[in-house]
């Protein structure tokens, strides 16, 4: 049983689209998505440095477009799809909830709204790796931060003010490391509340379909049968924690045997290797990985 997953913000790396843009069909798809987003996806996927594509307004559309184009190039229909944070928008397109153009419209409004909210107050996110889960949550709360992403596999992401994250780094949970992430704000917390009004208004104007492929929500890891219900959860997700740990539990419960992570792959498969024992993983990092991904998919179909 095959799952396809779409990574979230922070997975982007300078030049990660270079090899893919040598493929004619992928290149054409990026041009279409670029027109819908109003952002130079080619430039930011090939030449822009890591600091430039850390910008929320650029990173989110770039990641969604990359996953959509990668899935189209891969040409595989999975049993279930899921995305992490902004990756949920790409997953929605894969499942048939959004058209490609509407996915880019939605993510562009989300990205700009969250970038504006992030600019209002200096905030950020840090990964807490290792430690006892209860101790990690207690340390995050004691520092004045919030558990924005509960990823499983020994990783929780804290979000909050710079002062709170500095306090967490100075007093980490026992047997845990605190690692600053290359994102520009405290996503999935109330700091992002100003972004929700415009996103909700955009969602109400889009033509939304029910999913044609089983899709899981970051809200609680459950499968969502209604397209409009899923999009409502996408709006709420901006200020609510990402429960990737529960998504992984659902994938295990449903009997998934193989998981492909679309470009820029590596983050979710890394977590899965720790949290989803017995499930094989395949991360697509360059165009050279596509044939292997197709063979992997066939083995788990």
CSV table of C-alpha atoms in Angstrom, one decimal:
chain,number,residue,atom,x,y,z
A,1,UNK,CA,0.0,0.0,0.0
A,2,UNK,CA,1.5,3.3,-1.1
A,3,UNK,CA,1.4,6.7,0.4
A,4,UNK,CA,2.7,9.9,-1.2
A,5,UNK,CA,3.7,12.8,1.1
A,6,UNK,CA,4.5,16.4,0.4
A,7,UNK,CA,7.1,18.2,2.6
A,8,UNK,CA,6.6,21.5,4.4
A,9,UNK,CA,8.5,24.8,4.8
A,10,UNK,CA,12.1,24.4,5.8
A,11,UNK,CA,12.7,21.5,3.4
A,12,UNK,CA,13.7,23.8,0.6
A,13,UNK,CA,17.3,24.0,-0.5
A,14,UNK,CA,19.1,26.3,-2.9
A,15,UNK,CA,19.1,24.8,-6.5
A,16,UNK,CA,16.8,21.9,-5.7
A,17,UNK,CA,14.8,22.2,-8.9
A,18,UNK,CA,17.8,22.4,-11.3
A,19,UNK,CA,17.8,18.8,-12.4
A,20,UNK,CA,14.0,18.7,-12.8
A,21,UNK,CA,13.8,21.7,-15.0
A,22,UNK,CA,15.8,19.8,-17.6
A,23,UNK,CA,12.7,17.6,-18.1
A,24,UNK,CA,10.4,19.1,-20.7
A,25,UNK,CA,7.1,18.2,-19.1
A,26,UNK,CA,8.2,19.2,-15.6
A,27,UNK,CA,9.5,22.5,-17.0
A,28,UNK,CA,6.2,23.2,-18.8
A,29,UNK,CA,4.2,22.4,-15.6
A,30,UNK,CA,6.4,24.9,-13.6
A,31,UNK,CA,5.7,27.6,-16.2
A,32,UNK,CA,2.0,27.1,-15.7
A,33,UNK,CA,2.3,27.2,-12.0
A,34,UNK,CA,4.6,30.2,-12.1
A,35,UNK,CA,1.9,32.1,-14.1
A,36,UNK,CA,-0.7,31.2,-11.5
A,37,UNK,CA,1.6,32.2,-8.6
A,38,UNK,CA,3.1,35.4,-10.0
A,39,UNK,CA,6.5,34.3,-8.6
A,40,UNK,CA,9.6,33.4,-10.6
A,41,UNK,CA,9.7,29.7,-9.6
A,42,UNK,CA,12.5,29.0,-12.0
A,43,UNK,CA,14.8,31.6,-10.5
A,44,UNK,CA,14.0,30.7,-6.9
A,45,UNK,CA,14.3,26.9,-7.6
A,46,UNK,CA,17.7,27.1,-9.3
A,47,UNK,CA,19.7,30.3,-8.5
A,48,UNK,CA,18.3,31.9,-5.4
A,49,UNK,CA,20.3,31.2,-2.2
A,50,UNK,CA,19.0,29.6,1.0
A,51,UNK,CA,18.5,32.9,2.7
A,52,UNK,CA,16.4,34.2,-0.2
A,53,UNK,CA,14.1,31.2,-0.3
A,54,UNK,CA,13.7,31.3,3.5
A,55,UNK,CA,11.2,34.1,2.8
A,56,UNK,CA,7.8,32.7,3.5
A,57,UNK,CA,6.2,34.5,0.5
A,58,UNK,CA,8.6,32.7,-1.8
A,59,UNK,CA,9.1,29.4,0.0
A,60,UNK,CA,5.5,28.3,0.3
A,61,UNK,CA,4.5,28.7,-3.4
A,62,UNK,CA,7.8,27.2,-4.5
A,63,UNK,CA,7.3,24.1,-2.3
A,64,UNK,CA,3.7,23.6,-3.4
A,65,UNK,CA,4.5,24.0,-7.1
A,66,UNK,CA,7.5,21.7,-6.9
A,67,UNK,CA,5.4,18.9,-5.3
A,68,UNK,CA,2.6,19.3,-7.8
A,69,UNK,CA,5.0,19.2,-10.8
A,70,UNK,CA,6.9,16.3,-9.3
A,71,UNK,CA,3.7,14.2,-8.7
A,72,UNK,CA,2.7,14.9,-12.3
A,73,UNK,CA,6.1,13.8,-13.6
A,74,UNK,CA,6.1,10.7,-11.4
A,75,UNK,CA,2.7,9.6,-12.8
A,76,UNK,CA,1.7,7.4,-9.9
A,77,UNK,CA,-1.7,7.1,-8.1
A,78,UNK,CA,-1.2,6.3,-4.4
A,79,UNK,CA,-3.7,4.8,-1.9
A,80,UNK,CA,-3.4,7.8,0.4
A,81,UNK,CA,-1.8,11.3,0.4
A,82,UNK,CA,-0.7,13.6,3.1
A,83,UNK,CA,1.2,16.9,3.4
A,84,UNK,CA,3.1,18.5,6.2
A,85,UNK,CA,2.0,22.1,6.9
A,86,UNK,CA,2.0,24.0,3.6
A,87,UNK,CA,2.5,20.6,1.9
A,88,UNK,CA,-1.2,19.9,2.7
A,89,UNK,CA,-2.0,22.3,-0.2
A,90,UNK,CA,0.0,20.2,-2.6
A,91,UNK,CA,-1.6,17.1,-1.2
A,92,UNK,CA,-5.1,18.6,-1.8
A,93,UNK,CA,-4.2,19.2,-5.5
A,94,UNK,CA,-2.9,15.6,-5.8
A,95,UNK,CA,-6.2,14.3,-4.3
A,96,UNK,CA,-8.3,16.4,-6.7
A,97,UNK,CA,-9.6,19.0,-4.1
A,98,UNK,CA,-7.9,21.9,-5.8
A,99,UNK,CA,-7.0,22.5,-9.5
A,100,UNK,CA,-3.3,23.4,-9.9
A,101,UNK,CA,-4.1,27.0,-10.5
A,102,UNK,CA,-6.4,27.2,-7.4
A,103,UNK,CA,-3.7,25.5,-5.3
A,104,UNK,CA,-1.3,28.2,-6.3
A,105,UNK,CA,-3.8,31.0,-5.7
A,106,UNK,CA,-4.5,29.6,-2.2
A,107,UNK,CA,-0.9,29.1,-1.2
A,108,UNK,CA,0.0,32.6,-2.5
A,109,UNK,CA,-2.6,34.2,-0.2
A,110,UNK,CA,-1.5,32.0,2.6
A,111,UNK,CA,2.2,32.8,2.1
A,112,UNK,CA,1.7,36.6,1.8
A,113,UNK,CA,-0.5,36.7,4.8
A,114,UNK,CA,1.8,34.6,7.0
A,115,UNK,CA,4.8,36.6,5.8
A,116,UNK,CA,3.1,39.8,6.8
A,117,UNK,CA,2.1,38.4,10.2
A,118,UNK,CA,5.7,37.2,10.7
A,119,UNK,CA,7.1,40.6,9.9
A,120,UNK,CA,4.9,42.2,12.6
A,121,UNK,CA,6.8,40.6,15.5
A,122,UNK,CA,10.2,38.8,15.6
A,123,UNK,CA,9.4,35.2,15.9
A,124,UNK,CA,10.6,31.8,14.7
A,125,UNK,CA,10.7,28.1,15.1
A,126,UNK,CA,13.2,25.5,16.5
A,127,UNK,CA,13.2,21.8,16.3
A,128,UNK,CA,13.6,19.9,19.5
A,129,UNK,CA,15.2,16.5,18.8
A,130,UNK,CA,15.3,13.7,21.3
A,131,UNK,CA,14.2,13.8,24.9
A,132,UNK,CA,11.1,12.3,26.6
A,133,UNK,CA,8.0,13.7,24.9
A,134,UNK,CA,6.4,14.9,28.2
A,135,UNK,CA,9.7,16.7,29.2
A,136,UNK,CA,9.9,18.3,25.8
A,137,UNK,CA,6.4,19.7,25.9
A,138,UNK,CA,7.0,21.0,29.5
A,139,UNK,CA,10.3,22.7,28.5
A,140,UNK,CA,8.6,24.4,25.5
A,141,UNK,CA,5.8,25.7,27.7
A,142,UNK,CA,8.2,26.8,30.4
A,143,UNK,CA,10.1,28.8,27.8
A,144,UNK,CA,6.9,30.6,26.8
A,145,UNK,CA,6.8,28.9,23.3
A,146,UNK,CA,4.2,26.6,21.7
A,147,UNK,CA,4.5,23.1,20.2
A,148,UNK,CA,3.7,24.0,16.7
A,149,UNK,CA,4.6,20.7,15.0
A,150,UNK,CA,4.4,17.4,16.8
A,151,UNK,CA,6.2,15.3,14.3
A,152,UNK,CA,6.8,12.0,16.1
A,153,UNK,CA,10.0,10.1,15.8
A,154,UNK,CA,11.6,12.2,18.6
A,155,UNK,CA,11.0,15.5,17.0
A,156,UNK,CA,8.8,18.4,18.1
A,157,UNK,CA,9.0,21.9,16.7
A,158,UNK,CA,8.6,24.8,19.1
A,159,UNK,CA,7.4,28.2,17.9
A,160,UNK,CA,7.2,31.6,19.5
A,161,UNK,CA,9.1,34.8,20.1
A,162,UNK,CA,12.8,35.0,19.7
A,163,UNK,CA,13.2,35.5,23.4
A,164,UNK,CA,11.2,32.3,24.1
A,165,UNK,CA,13.2,30.3,21.6
A,166,UNK,CA,16.5,31.6,23.1
A,167,UNK,CA,15.2,30.6,26.6
A,168,UNK,CA,14.4,27.1,25.2
A,169,UNK,CA,17.9,26.8,23.7
A,170,UNK,CA,19.5,27.9,27.0
A,171,UNK,CA,17.4,25.3,29.0
A,172,UNK,CA,16.8,22.4,26.6
A,173,UNK,CA,15.0,19.3,27.8
A,174,UNK,CA,17.2,16.5,29.1
A,175,UNK,CA,18.8,14.4,26.3
A,176,UNK,CA,17.4,16.8,23.6
A,177,UNK,CA,18.9,19.2,21.2
A,178,UNK,CA,17.3,22.5,20.1
A,179,UNK,CA,18.0,23.4,16.5
A,180,UNK,CA,16.8,26.8,14.9
A,181,UNK,CA,14.9,26.3,11.7
A,182,UNK,CA,15.2,28.3,8.5
A,183,UNK,CA,11.7,29.8,8.6
A,184,UNK,CA,10.7,33.4,9.2
A,185,UNK,CA,7.9,33.2,11.8
A,186,UNK,CA,6.1,31.3,14.5
A,187,UNK,CA,3.8,29.4,12.2
A,188,UNK,CA,0.8,27.4,13.5
A,189,UNK,CA,0.4,29.7,16.5
A,190,UNK,CA,-1.8,32.7,17.3
A,191,UNK,CA,1.0,34.9,15.9
A,192,UNK,CA,-0.4,33.9,12.5
A,193,UNK,CA,-4.0,34.9,13.2
A,194,UNK,CA,-3.9,38.0,10.9
A,195,UNK,CA,-3.4,35.7,7.9
A,196,UNK,CA,-6.6,33.8,8.3
A,197,UNK,CA,-9.2,36.3,7.2
A,198,UNK,CA,-7.9,36.8,3.7
A,199,UNK,CA,-7.3,33.0,3.3
A,200,UNK,CA,-10.8,32.2,4.4
A,201,UNK,CA,-12.2,34.7,1.9
A,202,UNK,CA,-10.1,33.2,-0.9
A,203,UNK,CA,-11.2,29.7,0.0
A,204,UNK,CA,-14.8,30.7,-0.3
A,205,UNK,CA,-14.3,31.8,-3.9
A,206,UNK,CA,-12.6,28.7,-5.1
A,207,UNK,CA,-14.3,25.7,-6.8
A,208,UNK,CA,-13.5,22.8,-4.5
A,209,UNK,CA,-14.1,19.1,-5.2
A,210,UNK,CA,-14.3,16.1,-2.9
A,211,UNK,CA,-11.0,14.1,-2.8
A,212,UNK,CA,-10.6,11.3,-5.3
A,213,UNK,CA,-7.7,9.9,-3.3
A,214,UNK,CA,-7.8,9.3,0.5
A,215,UNK,CA,-6.2,12.3,2.2
A,216,UNK,CA,-5.2,12.8,5.8
A,217,UNK,CA,-5.4,16.1,7.8
A,218,UNK,CA,-2.7,17.6,10.0
A,219,UNK,CA,-5.4,18.5,12.4
A,220,UNK,CA,-5.8,15.0,13.9
A,221,UNK,CA,-4.4,12.6,11.4
A,222,UNK,CA,-7.8,11.4,10.2
A,223,UNK,CA,-9.0,11.0,6.6
A,224,UNK,CA,-11.3,13.7,5.4
A,225,UNK,CA,-14.0,12.8,2.9
A,226,UNK,CA,-15.3,16.3,2.0
A,227,UNK,CA,-13.3,18.8,0.0
A,228,UNK,CA,-14.8,21.8,1.6
A,229,UNK,CA,-14.2,20.3,5.1
A,230,UNK,CA,-10.6,19.8,4.2
A,231,UNK,CA,-10.1,23.3,3.0
A,232,UNK,CA,-11.7,24.7,6.1
A,233,UNK,CA,-9.1,22.7,8.1
A,234,UNK,CA,-6.4,24.2,5.9
A,235,UNK,CA,-7.5,27.7,7.0
A,236,UNK,CA,-7.5,26.7,10.6
A,237,UNK,CA,-4.1,25.0,10.3
A,238,UNK,CA,-2.4,28.4,10.0
A,239,UNK,CA,-2.9,29.0,13.7
A,240,UNK,CA,-3.2,25.4,14.9
A,241,UNK,CA,-0.5,22.8,15.6
A,242,UNK,CA,0.5,20.3,12.9
A,243,UNK,CA,0.0,16.8,14.2
A,244,UNK,CA,2.2,14.8,11.8
A,245,UNK,CA,2.7,12.2,14.5
A,246,UNK,CA,-1.0,11.4,14.2
A,247,UNK,CA,-0.8,11.3,10.4
A,248,UNK,CA,1.9,8.7,10.7
A,249,UNK,CA,-0.1,6.7,13.1
A,250,UNK,CA,-3.0,6.7,10.6
A,251,UNK,CA,-0.7,5.6,7.8
A,252,UNK,CA,0.5,2.7,9.9
A,253,UNK,CA,-3.1,1.8,10.9
A,254,UNK,CA,-4.2,1.8,7.3
A,255,UNK,CA,-1.5,-0.7,6.4
A,256,UNK,CA,0.9,1.5,4.3
A,257,UNK,CA,4.0,-0.4,3.4
A,258,UNK,CA,5.8,2.3,1.3
A,259,UNK,CA,6.0,6.1,1.5
A,260,UNK,CA,7.3,8.4,-1.2
A,261,UNK,CA,8.2,11.9,-0.3
A,262,UNK,CA,8.1,14.4,-3.2
A,263,UNK,CA,10.7,16.9,-3.9
A,264,UNK,CA,12.5,18.3,-1.9
A,265,UNK,CA,12.4,15.0,-0.2
A,266,UNK,CA,14.3,13.9,2.9
A,267,UNK,CA,12.6,15.5,5.9
A,268,UNK,CA,9.5,13.4,6.2
A,269,UNK,CA,11.2,10.1,5.2
A,270,UNK,CA,13.8,10.8,7.9
A,271,UNK,CA,11.1,11.2,10.5
A,272,UNK,CA,9.3,8.1,9.2
A,273,UNK,CA,12.4,5.9,9.5
A,274,UNK,CA,12.2,6.6,13.2
A,275,UNK,CA,8.5,6.6,13.8
A,276,UNK,CA,7.1,4.2,11.2
A,277,UNK,CA,9.2,1.0,11.7
A,278,UNK,CA,8.7,-1.5,9.0
A,279,UNK,CA,7.5,1.0,6.4
A,280,UNK,CA,9.9,1.5,3.4
A,281,UNK,CA,10.6,5.1,2.4
A,282,UNK,CA,11.8,6.8,-0.8
A,283,UNK,CA,12.8,10.5,-0.9
A,284,UNK,CA,12.8,12.2,-4.3
A,285,UNK,CA,15.7,14.7,-4.2
A,286,UNK,CA,16.6,15.1,-7.9
A,287,UNK,CA,15.2,14.1,-11.3
A,288,UNK,CA,17.6,11.1,-11.2
A,289,UNK,CA,15.4,9.6,-8.4
A,290,UNK,CA,12.2,9.5,-10.5
A,291,UNK,CA,12.7,6.1,-12.1
A,292,UNK,CA,13.6,4.5,-8.8
A,293,UNK,CA,10.5,6.1,-7.3
A,294,UNK,CA,8.3,4.5,-10.0
A,295,UNK,CA,9.8,1.1,-9.3
A,296,UNK,CA,9.3,1.7,-5.6
A,297,UNK,CA,5.7,2.6,-6.2
A,298,UNK,CA,5.1,-0.5,-8.3
A,299,UNK,CA,6.4,-2.7,-5.5
A,300,UNK,CA,3.9,-1.2,-3.0
A,301,UNK,CA,0.9,-0.8,-5.3
